[in-house]
PDB file of C-alpha atoms in Angstrom:
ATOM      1  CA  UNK A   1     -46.723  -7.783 -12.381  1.00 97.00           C
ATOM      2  CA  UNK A   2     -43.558  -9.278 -11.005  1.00 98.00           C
ATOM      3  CA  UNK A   3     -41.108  -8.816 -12.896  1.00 98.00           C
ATOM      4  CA  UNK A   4     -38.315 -11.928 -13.320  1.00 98.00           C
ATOM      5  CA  UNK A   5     -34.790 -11.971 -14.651  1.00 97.00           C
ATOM      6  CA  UNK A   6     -33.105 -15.068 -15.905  1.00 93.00           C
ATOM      7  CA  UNK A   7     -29.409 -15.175 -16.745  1.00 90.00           C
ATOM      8  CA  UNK A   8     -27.229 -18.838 -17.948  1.00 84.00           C
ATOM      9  CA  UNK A   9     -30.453 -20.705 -18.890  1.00 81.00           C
ATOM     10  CA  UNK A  10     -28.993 -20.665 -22.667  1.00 77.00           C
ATOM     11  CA  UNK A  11     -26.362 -22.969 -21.487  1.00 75.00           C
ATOM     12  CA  UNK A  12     -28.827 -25.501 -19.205  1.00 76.00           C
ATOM     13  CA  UNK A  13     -29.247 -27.652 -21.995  1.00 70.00           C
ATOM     14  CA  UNK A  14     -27.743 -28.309 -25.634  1.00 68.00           C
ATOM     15  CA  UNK A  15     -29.746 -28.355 -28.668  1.00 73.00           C
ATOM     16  CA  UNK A  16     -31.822 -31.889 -28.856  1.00 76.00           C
ATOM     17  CA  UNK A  17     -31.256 -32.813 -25.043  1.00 73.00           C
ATOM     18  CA  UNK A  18     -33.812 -34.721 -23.249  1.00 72.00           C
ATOM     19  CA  UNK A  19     -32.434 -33.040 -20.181  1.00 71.00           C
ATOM     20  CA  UNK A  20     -29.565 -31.817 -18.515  1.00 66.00           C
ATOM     21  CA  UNK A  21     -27.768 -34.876 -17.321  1.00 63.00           C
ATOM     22  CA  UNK A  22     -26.857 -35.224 -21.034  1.00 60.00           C
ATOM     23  CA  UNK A  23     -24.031 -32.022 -20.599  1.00 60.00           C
ATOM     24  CA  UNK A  24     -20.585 -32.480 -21.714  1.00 65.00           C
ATOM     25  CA  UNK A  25     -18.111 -30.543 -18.841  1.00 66.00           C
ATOM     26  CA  UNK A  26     -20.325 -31.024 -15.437  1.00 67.00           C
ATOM     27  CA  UNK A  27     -23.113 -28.789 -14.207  1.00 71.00           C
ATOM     28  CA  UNK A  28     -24.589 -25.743 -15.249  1.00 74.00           C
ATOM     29  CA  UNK A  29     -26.091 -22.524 -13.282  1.00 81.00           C
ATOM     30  CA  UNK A  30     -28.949 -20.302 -14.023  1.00 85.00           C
ATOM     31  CA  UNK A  31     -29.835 -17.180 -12.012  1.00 90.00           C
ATOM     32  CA  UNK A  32     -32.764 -15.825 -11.060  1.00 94.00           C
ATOM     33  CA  UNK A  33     -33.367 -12.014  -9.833  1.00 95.00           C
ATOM     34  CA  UNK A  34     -37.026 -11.336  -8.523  1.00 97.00           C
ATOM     35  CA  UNK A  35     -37.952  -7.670  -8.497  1.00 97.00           C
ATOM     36  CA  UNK A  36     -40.428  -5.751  -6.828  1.00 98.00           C
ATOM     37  CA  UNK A  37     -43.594  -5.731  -7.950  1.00 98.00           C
ATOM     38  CA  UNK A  38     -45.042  -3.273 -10.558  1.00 98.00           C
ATOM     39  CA  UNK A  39     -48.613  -1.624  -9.749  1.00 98.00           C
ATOM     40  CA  UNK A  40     -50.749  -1.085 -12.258  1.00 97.00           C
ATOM     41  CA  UNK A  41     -52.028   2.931 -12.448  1.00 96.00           C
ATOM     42  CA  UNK A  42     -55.272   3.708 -11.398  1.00 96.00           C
ATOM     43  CA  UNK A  43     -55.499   6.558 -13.374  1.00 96.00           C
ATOM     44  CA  UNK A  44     -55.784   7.502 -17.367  1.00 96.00           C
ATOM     45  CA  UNK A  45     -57.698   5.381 -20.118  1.00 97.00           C
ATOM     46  CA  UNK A  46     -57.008   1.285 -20.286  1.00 97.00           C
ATOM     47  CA  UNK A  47     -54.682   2.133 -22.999  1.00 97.00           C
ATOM     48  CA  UNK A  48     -52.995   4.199 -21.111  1.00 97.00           C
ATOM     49  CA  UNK A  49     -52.951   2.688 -18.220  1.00 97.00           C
ATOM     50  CA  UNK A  50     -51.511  -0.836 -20.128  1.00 97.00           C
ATOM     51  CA  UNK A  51     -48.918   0.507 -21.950  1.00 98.00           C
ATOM     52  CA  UNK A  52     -47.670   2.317 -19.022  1.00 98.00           C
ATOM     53  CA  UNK A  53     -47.768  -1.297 -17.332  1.00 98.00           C
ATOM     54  CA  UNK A  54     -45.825  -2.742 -19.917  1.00 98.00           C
ATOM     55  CA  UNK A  55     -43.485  -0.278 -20.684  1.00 98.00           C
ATOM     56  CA  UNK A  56     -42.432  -0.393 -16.537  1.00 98.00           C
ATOM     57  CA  UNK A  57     -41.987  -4.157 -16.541  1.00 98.00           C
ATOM     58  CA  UNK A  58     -40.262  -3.645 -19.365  1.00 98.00           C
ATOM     59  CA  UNK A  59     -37.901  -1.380 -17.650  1.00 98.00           C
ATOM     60  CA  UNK A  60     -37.836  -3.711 -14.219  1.00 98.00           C
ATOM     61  CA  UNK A  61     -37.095  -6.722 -16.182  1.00 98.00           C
ATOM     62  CA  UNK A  62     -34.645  -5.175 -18.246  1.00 97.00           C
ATOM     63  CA  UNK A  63     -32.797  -3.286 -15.032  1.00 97.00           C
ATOM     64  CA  UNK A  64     -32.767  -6.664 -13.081  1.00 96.00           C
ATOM     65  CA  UNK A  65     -31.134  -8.462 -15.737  1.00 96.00           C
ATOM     66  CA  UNK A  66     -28.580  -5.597 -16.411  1.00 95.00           C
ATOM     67  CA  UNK A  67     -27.726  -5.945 -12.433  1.00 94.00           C
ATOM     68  CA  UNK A  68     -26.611  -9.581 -13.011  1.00 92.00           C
ATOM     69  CA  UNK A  69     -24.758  -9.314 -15.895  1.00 91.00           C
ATOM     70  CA  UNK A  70     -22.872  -6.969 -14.054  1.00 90.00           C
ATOM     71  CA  UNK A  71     -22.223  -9.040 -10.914  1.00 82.00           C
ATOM     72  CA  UNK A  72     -21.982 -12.640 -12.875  1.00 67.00           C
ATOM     73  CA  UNK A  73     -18.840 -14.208 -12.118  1.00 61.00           C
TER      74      UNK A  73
END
């Protein structure tokens, strides 16, 4: 699993746009952090061994977006 964190994406687009040209105020920026990849365990039951894959991509996903909140201008 890779995991992916998108910040400004909200503000691509408004409500009932067709696409983005249609922006009041000029262009708009999205970010994208990609993390390192998350291994799946080779150990435990498959229900073990899944939720422990979510739960860490939870966490990577979750970490990487943290990071650019904090460093978004």
């Amino acid at each position: 699993v890779v995991p992916v964190a998108l910040v400004g994406t909200g503000q691509m687009m408004r409500k009932g746009a067709a696409n983005a040209r249609e922006l009041e105020g000029g262009r708009r920026h999205a970010v994208v952090r990609v993390g390192a990849p998350v291994q799946p365990r080779t150990d435990g039951s498959d229900k073990e061994r899944v939720a422990d894959l979510r739960d860490r991509s939870f966490t990577a996903v979750k970490q990487l977006h943290e990071e650019l909140m904090q460093t978004r201008p």
